[in-house]
Amino acid sequence: MLQEPLTKTTTRALLEWYDRHHRTLPWRISPADRLAGAMPDPYRIWLSEVMLQQTTVAVVKSYFEAFLARWPRVEDLAAASNEDVMAAWAGLGYYSRARNLHACAKQVAARGGFPTTAEELIKLPGIGPYTAAAIAAIAFDEPATVMDGNVERVMARYFAVTDPLPGSKETLRAHAARLTPRARPGDYAQAVMDLGATICTPRRPACALCPCRPSCQAHADGIAETLPQKAPKKTKPIRRGAVYIAQSASHVLTERRPEKGLLGGMLALPSTDWAEAEPLPKPPFPADWVEIGEVRHTFTHFHLRLQVLTAELAGHPPNALPRAKAEAAMPTVFAKALRLAKPPGS
């Protein structure tokens, strides 16, 4: 077990490393500015943390900057229409995050600002234990224990935890809590995440550059690259369905998915239910529907295979949108299907 003086030495070494090697990200302030008394904007921290769930930093940067340009304050986002927020989110995936983001913005604006503790933050829509701890630590310097995949990997290696994830999560959380300092907890949380993202990487960790190497148990045991262990993944089932593209030369028929459920509230193409059995036909209107191919997409818990059928659309009913506008606002799976279908006469 780590002794307290060694714990403090490790934390200090990690913060010194972060002061020199921190990543520059559009939602952060530098350690130097923070030490000078500046504090991050909680709106930026919250927005970035929600976007970063199940998504990479490289993908999030452009979305974050676009959201911030359009809605620079949480009050602006709260006043936006749900349709605009969902359209701006299109392509980021996990669309319940966008619905919760908008609902959370409304609650924060109504109460006059963000709560400052993890205990209160977790009561807001879409904010779970990790996000609450991250906002509390980074934006308000609460010594909350922040746990994401990077932190889990660092803790598993530093303490040589060989029990597989997800069963070892609470053990790793307890270890992380022991290392979380009361001074500079926000910088410390970002330091551990940066260490996992740049040094203590899943494959070929750069142990020679790691500030924690002198007391890392997995490095001493020569097993760093084998950790963390993970339980075997369950095989994802395959669901099937059909999607109907009714189109003219310039427009395509669209619909809005139900608010609750997968891709809730998003603009979509008419489709059948998605199930492991063969889909029952469900065209939006009688026509000579022609099957033109199949699109495949993977969600968190299943693989999806959609038959794509097309028919010519006569006129422009109210729920027909210009093709480019519809594609830009749709989730990836429907945009894939739309790109497969050439407009009549093309």
mmCIF file of C-alpha atoms in Angstrom:
data_model
loop_
_atom_site.group_PDB
_atom_site.id
_atom_site.type_symbol
_atom_site.label_atom_id
_atom_site.label_comp_id
_atom_site.label_asym_id
_atom_site.label_seq_id
_atom_site.Cartn_x
_atom_site.Cartn_y
_atom_site.Cartn_z
ATOM 1 C CA MET A 1 0.000 0.000 0.000
ATOM 2 C CA LEU A 2 1.196 3.546 -0.733
ATOM 3 C CA GLN A 3 2.314 5.514 2.286
ATOM 4 C CA GLU A 4 0.980 9.069 2.699
ATOM 5 C CA PRO A 5 4.304 10.864 2.010
ATOM 6 C CA LEU A 6 4.695 8.882 -1.208
ATOM 7 C CA THR A 7 1.132 9.756 -2.212
ATOM 8 C CA LYS A 8 1.896 13.458 -1.795
ATOM 9 C CA THR A 9 5.146 13.094 -3.726
ATOM 10 C CA THR A 10 3.336 11.455 -6.641
ATOM 11 C CA THR A 11 0.618 14.119 -6.707
ATOM 12 C CA ARG A 12 3.202 16.908 -6.616
ATOM 13 C CA ALA A 13 5.228 15.304 -9.421
ATOM 14 C CA LEU A 14 2.107 14.929 -11.551
ATOM 15 C CA LEU A 15 1.105 18.573 -11.065
ATOM 16 C CA GLU A 16 4.628 19.743 -11.926
ATOM 17 C CA TRP A 17 4.455 17.644 -15.094
ATOM 18 C CA TYR A 18 1.032 19.112 -15.945
ATOM 19 C CA ASP A 19 2.313 22.667 -15.484
ATOM 20 C CA ARG A 20 4.858 22.008 -18.252
ATOM 21 C CA HIS A 21 3.067 19.570 -20.548
ATOM 22 C CA HIS A 22 -0.689 20.215 -20.258
ATOM 23 C CA ARG A 23 -2.784 19.971 -23.402
ATOM 24 C CA THR A 24 -4.135 23.237 -24.763
ATOM 25 C CA LEU A 25 -7.896 22.796 -25.218
ATOM 26 C CA PRO A 26 -10.514 25.447 -26.089
ATOM 27 C CA TRP A 27 -12.481 24.910 -22.853
ATOM 28 C CA ARG A 28 -9.469 25.109 -20.520
ATOM 29 C CA ILE A 29 -7.456 27.857 -18.912
ATOM 30 C CA SER A 30 -3.731 27.346 -18.433
ATOM 31 C CA PRO A 31 -2.246 26.302 -15.061
ATOM 32 C CA ALA A 32 -0.372 29.620 -14.955
ATOM 33 C CA ASP A 33 -3.596 31.614 -15.336
ATOM 34 C CA ARG A 34 -5.272 29.435 -12.754
ATOM 35 C CA LEU A 35 -2.452 29.911 -10.254
ATOM 36 C CA ALA A 36 -2.806 33.661 -10.888
ATOM 37 C CA GLY A 37 -6.417 33.458 -9.702
ATOM 38 C CA ALA A 38 -8.402 32.896 -12.918
ATOM 39 C CA MET A 39 -11.182 30.314 -12.835
ATOM 40 C CA PRO A 40 -12.642 28.362 -15.768
ATOM 41 C CA ASP A 41 -16.093 29.165 -17.110
ATOM 42 C CA PRO A 42 -18.375 26.404 -15.741
ATOM 43 C CA TYR A 43 -20.516 26.637 -18.880
ATOM 44 C CA ARG A 44 -17.525 25.731 -21.055
ATOM 45 C CA ILE A 45 -16.462 22.914 -18.728
ATOM 46 C CA TRP A 46 -19.981 21.450 -18.609
ATOM 47 C CA LEU A 47 -20.491 21.723 -22.370
ATOM 48 C CA SER A 48 -17.145 20.080 -23.128
ATOM 49 C CA GLU A 49 -17.635 17.274 -20.618
ATOM 50 C CA VAL A 50 -21.060 16.376 -21.995
ATOM 51 C CA MET A 51 -19.714 16.390 -25.550
ATOM 52 C CA LEU A 52 -16.686 14.299 -24.584
ATOM 53 C CA GLN A 53 -18.801 11.420 -23.295
ATOM 54 C CA GLN A 54 -18.183 8.513 -25.703
ATOM 55 C CA THR A 55 -16.462 10.911 -28.139
ATOM 56 C CA THR A 56 -12.860 11.911 -28.825
ATOM 57 C CA VAL A 57 -11.265 15.302 -28.180
ATOM 58 C CA ALA A 58 -10.430 15.648 -31.886
ATOM 59 C CA VAL A 59 -14.111 15.302 -32.858
ATOM 60 C CA VAL A 60 -15.440 17.481 -30.040
ATOM 61 C CA LYS A 61 -13.306 20.572 -30.699
ATOM 62 C CA SER A 62 -15.190 21.731 -33.794
ATOM 63 C CA TYR A 63 -18.608 21.016 -32.266
ATOM 64 C CA PHE A 64 -17.655 22.832 -29.067
ATOM 65 C CA GLU A 65 -16.482 25.910 -30.934
ATOM 66 C CA ALA A 66 -19.613 25.926 -33.121
ATOM 67 C CA PHE A 67 -21.900 25.667 -30.080
ATOM 68 C CA LEU A 68 -20.000 28.408 -28.274
ATOM 69 C CA ALA A 69 -20.135 30.720 -31.290
ATOM 70 C CA ARG A 70 -23.881 30.219 -31.605
ATOM 71 C CA TRP A 71 -24.746 30.078 -27.881
ATOM 72 C CA PRO A 72 -21.955 31.833 -25.925
ATOM 73 C CA ARG A 73 -23.761 31.616 -22.549
ATOM 74 C CA VAL A 74 -25.847 28.955 -20.891
ATOM 75 C CA GLU A 75 -28.796 31.379 -21.028
ATOM 76 C CA ASP A 76 -28.446 31.531 -24.824
ATOM 77 C CA LEU A 77 -28.505 27.744 -25.091
ATOM 78 C CA ALA A 78 -31.507 27.584 -22.772
ATOM 79 C CA ALA A 79 -33.414 29.993 -25.032
ATOM 80 C CA ALA A 80 -32.654 28.007 -28.204
ATOM 81 C CA SER A 81 -35.237 25.742 -29.794
ATOM 82 C CA ASN A 82 -34.908 22.024 -29.224
ATOM 83 C CA GLU A 83 -34.863 21.528 -32.999
ATOM 84 C CA ASP A 84 -31.855 23.852 -33.402
ATOM 85 C CA VAL A 85 -29.936 22.164 -30.594
ATOM 86 C CA MET A 86 -30.582 18.688 -31.978
ATOM 87 C CA ALA A 87 -29.562 19.786 -35.469
ATOM 88 C CA ALA A 88 -26.328 21.330 -34.164
ATOM 89 C CA TRP A 89 -25.585 18.079 -32.321
ATOM 90 C CA ALA A 90 -26.098 15.887 -35.407
ATOM 91 C CA GLY A 91 -23.057 13.680 -35.996
ATOM 92 C CA LEU A 92 -21.896 13.574 -32.364
ATOM 93 C CA GLY A 93 -24.049 10.522 -31.598
ATOM 94 C CA TYR A 94 -25.705 9.423 -28.341
ATOM 95 C CA TYR A 95 -28.506 11.913 -28.935
ATOM 96 C CA SER A 96 -30.019 11.646 -25.473
ATOM 97 C CA ARG A 97 -27.035 13.783 -24.445
ATOM 98 C CA ALA A 98 -28.330 16.623 -26.625
ATOM 99 C CA ARG A 99 -31.844 16.411 -25.136
ATOM 100 C CA ASN A 100 -30.415 16.401 -21.620
ATOM 101 C CA LEU A 101 -27.997 19.216 -22.509
ATOM 102 C CA HIS A 102 -30.886 21.465 -23.492
ATOM 103 C CA ALA A 103 -32.956 20.496 -20.450
ATOM 104 C CA CYS A 104 -29.981 21.103 -18.167
ATOM 105 C CA ALA A 105 -29.289 24.519 -19.718
ATOM 106 C CA LYS A 106 -32.874 25.552 -18.995
ATOM 107 C CA GLN A 107 -32.606 24.505 -15.346
ATOM 108 C CA VAL A 108 -29.231 26.210 -14.869
ATOM 109 C CA ALA A 109 -30.481 29.430 -16.477
ATOM 110 C CA ALA A 110 -33.614 29.351 -14.314
ATOM 111 C CA ARG A 111 -31.599 28.995 -11.096
ATOM 112 C CA GLY A 112 -29.123 31.719 -12.095
ATOM 113 C CA GLY A 113 -26.014 29.597 -12.611
ATOM 114 C CA PHE A 114 -24.390 26.234 -12.057
ATOM 115 C CA PRO A 115 -24.277 24.580 -8.636
ATOM 116 C CA THR A 116 -20.725 24.468 -7.280
ATOM 117 C CA THR A 117 -20.624 20.983 -5.762
ATOM 118 C CA ALA A 118 -20.744 17.503 -7.256
ATOM 119 C CA GLU A 119 -23.584 16.637 -4.870
ATOM 120 C CA GLU A 120 -25.792 19.349 -6.384
ATOM 121 C CA LEU A 121 -24.560 19.075 -9.968
ATOM 122 C CA ILE A 122 -25.539 15.413 -10.197
ATOM 123 C CA LYS A 123 -29.187 16.395 -9.707
ATOM 124 C CA LEU A 124 -29.247 18.152 -13.098
ATOM 125 C CA PRO A 125 -30.371 16.369 -16.318
ATOM 126 C CA GLY A 126 -27.647 14.406 -18.069
ATOM 127 C CA ILE A 127 -25.027 14.865 -15.340
ATOM 128 C CA GLY A 128 -23.781 11.593 -13.867
ATOM 129 C CA PRO A 129 -21.098 10.912 -11.241
ATOM 130 C CA TYR A 130 -18.139 11.456 -13.570
ATOM 131 C CA THR A 131 -19.461 14.678 -15.132
ATOM 132 C CA ALA A 132 -20.515 16.095 -11.756
ATOM 133 C CA ALA A 133 -17.080 15.409 -10.276
ATOM 134 C CA ALA A 134 -15.290 16.830 -13.319
ATOM 135 C CA ILE A 135 -17.273 20.086 -13.309
ATOM 136 C CA ALA A 136 -16.975 20.476 -9.531
ATOM 137 C CA ALA A 137 -13.217 19.872 -9.572
ATOM 138 C CA ILE A 138 -12.251 21.777 -12.726
ATOM 139 C CA ALA A 139 -14.663 24.717 -12.516
ATOM 140 C CA PHE A 140 -14.983 25.122 -8.739
ATOM 141 C CA ASP A 141 -11.874 23.434 -7.256
ATOM 142 C CA GLU A 142 -13.845 20.937 -5.196
ATOM 143 C CA PRO A 143 -11.562 17.951 -4.342
ATOM 144 C CA ALA A 144 -13.934 15.560 -6.101
ATOM 145 C CA THR A 145 -12.668 12.226 -7.424
ATOM 146 C CA VAL A 146 -12.856 12.286 -11.238
ATOM 147 C CA MET A 147 -12.987 8.879 -12.942
ATOM 148 C CA ASP A 148 -12.953 8.346 -16.694
ATOM 149 C CA GLY A 149 -11.281 5.705 -18.830
ATOM 150 C CA ASN A 150 -7.928 7.487 -18.740
ATOM 151 C CA VAL A 151 -7.996 7.770 -14.951
ATOM 152 C CA GLU A 152 -9.017 4.123 -14.563
ATOM 153 C CA ARG A 153 -6.057 3.054 -16.687
ATOM 154 C CA VAL A 154 -3.591 5.199 -14.727
ATOM 155 C CA MET A 155 -4.881 3.895 -11.396
ATOM 156 C CA ALA A 156 -4.892 0.258 -12.546
ATOM 157 C CA ARG A 157 -1.242 0.560 -13.522
ATOM 158 C CA TYR A 158 -0.040 2.732 -10.673
ATOM 159 C CA PHE A 159 -1.509 0.375 -8.075
ATOM 160 C CA ALA A 160 -1.093 -2.811 -10.195
ATOM 161 C CA VAL A 161 -4.781 -3.725 -9.965
ATOM 162 C CA THR A 162 -5.100 -6.988 -11.894
ATOM 163 C CA ASP A 163 -8.815 -7.609 -11.297
ATOM 164 C CA PRO A 164 -10.654 -6.944 -14.584
ATOM 165 C CA LEU A 165 -12.933 -4.038 -15.389
ATOM 166 C CA PRO A 166 -15.754 -3.312 -14.872
ATOM 167 C CA GLY A 167 -15.641 -5.267 -11.609
ATOM 168 C CA SER A 168 -12.612 -3.346 -10.350
ATOM 169 C CA LYS A 169 -14.142 0.127 -10.807
ATOM 170 C CA GLU A 170 -14.795 0.750 -7.112
ATOM 171 C CA THR A 171 -11.284 -0.369 -6.175
ATOM 172 C CA LEU A 172 -9.840 2.026 -8.736
ATOM 173 C CA ARG A 173 -12.104 4.821 -7.497
ATOM 174 C CA ALA A 174 -10.894 4.306 -3.939
ATOM 175 C CA HIS A 175 -7.276 4.487 -5.106
ATOM 176 C CA ALA A 176 -7.994 7.648 -7.117
ATOM 177 C CA ALA A 177 -9.619 9.263 -4.091
ATOM 178 C CA ARG A 178 -6.449 8.670 -2.052
ATOM 179 C CA LEU A 179 -4.370 10.555 -4.621
ATOM 180 C CA THR A 180 -6.799 13.486 -5.117
ATOM 181 C CA PRO A 181 -5.303 16.537 -3.364
ATOM 182 C CA ARG A 182 -7.200 19.281 -1.574
ATOM 183 C CA ALA A 183 -4.959 21.884 -3.225
ATOM 184 C CA ARG A 184 -5.387 22.347 -7.008
ATOM 185 C CA PRO A 185 -7.876 19.478 -7.427
ATOM 186 C CA GLY A 186 -9.055 20.849 -10.781
ATOM 187 C CA ASP A 187 -5.567 20.923 -12.249
ATOM 188 C CA TYR A 188 -4.890 17.502 -10.730
ATOM 189 C CA ALA A 189 -8.010 15.994 -12.368
ATOM 190 C CA GLN A 190 -6.940 17.337 -15.761
ATOM 191 C CA ALA A 191 -3.363 16.195 -15.139
ATOM 192 C CA VAL A 192 -4.403 12.566 -14.628
ATOM 193 C CA MET A 193 -6.599 12.670 -17.725
ATOM 194 C CA ASP A 194 -3.776 14.208 -19.766
ATOM 195 C CA LEU A 195 -1.339 11.606 -18.458
ATOM 196 C CA GLY A 196 -3.641 8.814 -19.600
ATOM 197 C CA ALA A 197 -4.241 10.457 -22.977
ATOM 198 C CA THR A 198 -0.608 11.232 -23.826
ATOM 199 C CA ILE A 199 1.767 9.070 -21.704
ATOM 200 C CA CYS A 200 -0.069 6.213 -19.984
ATOM 201 C CA THR A 201 -1.777 5.208 -23.226
ATOM 202 C CA PRO A 202 -3.638 1.923 -23.803
ATOM 203 C CA ARG A 203 -0.833 0.526 -25.958
ATOM 204 C CA ARG A 204 2.881 1.097 -25.545
ATOM 205 C CA PRO A 205 2.763 3.495 -22.588
ATOM 206 C CA ALA A 206 5.724 5.903 -22.566
ATOM 207 C CA CYS A 207 6.846 4.930 -19.072
ATOM 208 C CA ALA A 208 10.248 6.606 -19.507
ATOM 209 C CA LEU A 209 8.480 9.989 -19.692
ATOM 210 C CA CYS A 210 5.991 9.388 -16.885
ATOM 211 C CA PRO A 211 6.279 11.516 -13.724
ATOM 212 C CA CYS A 212 4.692 8.671 -11.718
ATOM 213 C CA ARG A 213 7.153 6.005 -12.849
ATOM 214 C CA PRO A 214 9.291 5.962 -9.656
ATOM 215 C CA SER A 215 6.373 4.641 -7.592
ATOM 216 C CA CYS A 216 4.267 2.885 -10.280
ATOM 217 C CA GLN A 217 3.768 -0.714 -9.174
ATOM 218 C CA ALA A 218 2.864 -2.064 -12.630
ATOM 219 C CA HIS A 219 6.033 -0.556 -14.101
ATOM 220 C CA ALA A 220 8.091 -2.123 -11.303
ATOM 221 C CA ASP A 221 6.426 -5.484 -11.967
ATOM 222 C CA GLY A 222 6.848 -5.179 -15.743
ATOM 223 C CA ILE A 223 3.114 -5.532 -16.429
ATOM 224 C CA ALA A 224 2.085 -1.949 -17.255
ATOM 225 C CA GLU A 225 1.072 -2.698 -20.838
ATOM 226 C CA THR A 226 -1.174 -5.594 -19.736
ATOM 227 C CA LEU A 227 -3.335 -3.393 -17.506
ATOM 228 C CA PRO A 228 -6.129 -2.714 -17.028
ATOM 229 C CA GLN A 229 -7.552 -6.160 -17.578
ATOM 230 C CA LYS A 230 -11.058 -6.235 -19.051
ATOM 231 C CA ALA A 231 -13.765 -8.858 -18.837
ATOM 232 C CA PRO A 232 -14.685 -10.385 -22.220
ATOM 233 C CA LYS A 233 -17.211 -8.297 -24.130
ATOM 234 C CA LYS A 234 -20.612 -9.720 -24.903
ATOM 235 C CA THR A 235 -21.372 -10.240 -28.575
ATOM 236 C CA LYS A 236 -23.588 -7.455 -29.888
ATOM 237 C CA PRO A 237 -26.867 -8.606 -31.436
ATOM 238 C CA ILE A 238 -27.823 -7.636 -34.994
ATOM 239 C CA ARG A 239 -31.065 -5.728 -35.480
ATOM 240 C CA ARG A 240 -32.701 -5.196 -38.841
ATOM 241 C CA GLY A 241 -35.054 -2.678 -40.338
ATOM 242 C CA ALA A 242 -35.973 -0.759 -43.462
ATOM 243 C CA VAL A 243 -35.726 2.930 -44.249
ATOM 244 C CA TYR A 244 -37.854 4.681 -46.898
ATOM 245 C CA ILE A 245 -36.483 7.527 -48.994
ATOM 246 C CA ALA A 246 -39.260 9.403 -50.779
ATOM 247 C CA GLN A 247 -37.539 12.068 -52.832
ATOM 248 C CA SER A 248 -37.862 14.538 -55.652
ATOM 249 C CA ALA A 249 -34.914 16.041 -57.491
ATOM 250 C CA SER A 250 -34.317 18.476 -54.630
ATOM 251 C CA HIS A 251 -36.366 17.418 -51.580
ATOM 252 C CA VAL A 252 -36.741 14.366 -49.355
ATOM 253 C CA LEU A 253 -39.549 13.290 -47.034
ATOM 254 C CA THR A 254 -38.592 13.418 -43.348
ATOM 255 C CA GLU A 255 -40.152 12.752 -39.974
ATOM 256 C CA ARG A 256 -39.346 13.487 -36.344
ATOM 257 C CA ARG A 257 -38.555 10.501 -34.125
ATOM 258 C CA PRO A 258 -40.446 10.169 -30.815
ATOM 259 C CA GLU A 259 -38.926 12.198 -27.978
ATOM 260 C CA LYS A 260 -38.231 9.105 -25.899
ATOM 261 C CA GLY A 261 -36.062 6.251 -27.091
ATOM 262 C CA LEU A 262 -33.055 5.862 -29.352
ATOM 263 C CA LEU A 263 -32.313 9.014 -31.397
ATOM 264 C CA GLY A 264 -35.273 10.612 -29.651
ATOM 265 C CA GLY A 265 -36.453 13.914 -31.084
ATOM 266 C CA MET A 266 -34.080 13.736 -34.049
ATOM 267 C CA LEU A 267 -34.940 14.439 -37.663
ATOM 268 C CA ALA A 268 -35.090 11.120 -39.515
ATOM 269 C CA LEU A 269 -36.229 9.254 -42.590
ATOM 270 C CA PRO A 270 -39.389 7.132 -42.298
ATOM 271 C CA SER A 271 -38.449 3.624 -41.184
ATOM 272 C CA THR A 272 -39.719 0.399 -39.690
ATOM 273 C CA ASP A 273 -39.043 -0.681 -36.143
ATOM 274 C CA TRP A 274 -35.576 -2.134 -35.549
ATOM 275 C CA ALA A 275 -35.591 -5.698 -34.260
ATOM 276 C CA GLU A 276 -33.665 -8.950 -34.598
ATOM 277 C CA ALA A 277 -36.482 -10.376 -36.744
ATOM 278 C CA GLU A 278 -36.973 -9.389 -40.376
ATOM 279 C CA PRO A 279 -38.790 -6.017 -40.538
ATOM 280 C CA LEU A 280 -42.454 -5.722 -41.422
ATOM 281 C CA PRO A 281 -43.070 -3.259 -44.287
ATOM 282 C CA LYS A 282 -44.008 0.233 -43.104
ATOM 283 C CA PRO A 283 -43.818 2.658 -46.069
ATOM 284 C CA PRO A 284 -45.013 6.226 -45.435
ATOM 285 C CA PHE A 285 -47.425 5.998 -48.409
ATOM 286 C CA PRO A 286 -48.275 3.495 -51.177
ATOM 287 C CA ALA A 287 -45.798 3.675 -54.065
ATOM 288 C CA ASP A 288 -43.513 1.583 -56.257
ATOM 289 C CA TRP A 289 -40.777 1.231 -53.650
ATOM 290 C CA VAL A 290 -37.468 -0.060 -54.984
ATOM 291 C CA GLU A 291 -34.801 -1.573 -52.760
ATOM 292 C CA ILE A 292 -31.399 -0.075 -53.667
ATOM 293 C CA GLY A 293 -29.073 -1.522 -51.030
ATOM 294 C CA GLU A 294 -28.256 -1.733 -47.344
ATOM 295 C CA VAL A 295 -26.550 0.485 -44.783
ATOM 296 C CA ARG A 296 -24.885 -0.765 -41.640
ATOM 297 C CA HIS A 297 -24.354 1.123 -38.413
ATOM 298 C CA THR A 298 -23.202 0.191 -34.917
ATOM 299 C CA PHE A 299 -24.749 1.539 -31.738
ATOM 300 C CA THR A 300 -23.524 0.923 -28.198
ATOM 301 C CA HIS A 301 -25.535 -2.240 -27.657
ATOM 302 C CA PHE A 302 -26.261 -3.580 -31.145
ATOM 303 C CA HIS A 303 -25.357 -3.616 -34.831
ATOM 304 C CA LEU A 304 -28.010 -2.318 -37.243
ATOM 305 C CA ARG A 305 -28.642 -3.351 -40.845
ATOM 306 C CA LEU A 306 -31.146 -1.232 -42.759
ATOM 307 C CA GLN A 307 -32.641 -2.029 -46.154
ATOM 308 C CA VAL A 308 -32.892 1.191 -48.167
ATOM 309 C CA LEU A 309 -35.953 1.651 -50.388
ATOM 310 C CA THR A 310 -36.715 4.631 -52.605
ATOM 311 C CA ALA A 311 -39.704 6.098 -54.397
ATOM 312 C CA GLU A 312 -40.317 9.315 -56.277
ATOM 313 C CA LEU A 313 -41.973 12.087 -54.295
ATOM 314 C CA ALA A 314 -44.628 14.121 -56.080
ATOM 315 C CA GLY A 315 -44.637 17.720 -54.924
ATOM 316 C CA HIS A 316 -43.228 19.036 -51.652
ATOM 317 C CA PRO A 317 -45.393 18.195 -48.623
ATOM 318 C CA PRO A 318 -44.694 20.160 -45.398
ATOM 319 C CA ASN A 319 -42.402 17.470 -44.011
ATOM 320 C CA ALA A 320 -40.245 17.378 -47.148
ATOM 321 C CA LEU A 321 -36.971 19.259 -46.722
ATOM 322 C CA PRO A 322 -34.214 20.289 -49.113
ATOM 323 C CA ARG A 323 -31.896 17.321 -49.397
ATOM 324 C CA ALA A 324 -28.725 19.025 -48.114
ATOM 325 C CA LYS A 325 -30.549 20.535 -45.127
ATOM 326 C CA ALA A 326 -32.088 17.188 -44.208
ATOM 327 C CA GLU A 327 -28.786 15.315 -44.435
ATOM 328 C CA ALA A 328 -26.976 17.885 -42.282
ATOM 329 C CA ALA A 329 -29.578 17.621 -39.507
ATOM 330 C CA MET A 330 -29.934 13.830 -39.425
ATOM 331 C CA PRO A 331 -28.076 11.292 -37.285
ATOM 332 C CA THR A 332 -25.313 9.450 -39.114
ATOM 333 C CA VAL A 333 -27.316 6.279 -39.770
ATOM 334 C CA PHE A 334 -29.993 8.161 -41.748
ATOM 335 C CA ALA A 335 -27.447 10.371 -43.517
ATOM 336 C CA LYS A 336 -25.709 7.167 -44.690
ATOM 337 C CA ALA A 337 -28.974 5.910 -46.178
ATOM 338 C CA LEU A 338 -29.723 9.227 -47.860
ATOM 339 C CA ARG A 339 -26.278 9.332 -49.480
ATOM 340 C CA LEU A 340 -26.957 5.891 -50.955
ATOM 341 C CA ALA A 341 -30.014 7.142 -52.875
ATOM 342 C CA LYS A 342 -29.465 9.256 -55.973
ATOM 343 C CA PRO A 343 -32.157 11.903 -56.610
ATOM 344 C CA PRO A 344 -34.518 11.267 -59.573
ATOM 345 C CA GLY A 345 -33.025 12.446 -62.842
ATOM 346 C CA SER A 346 -29.442 12.584 -61.565
#
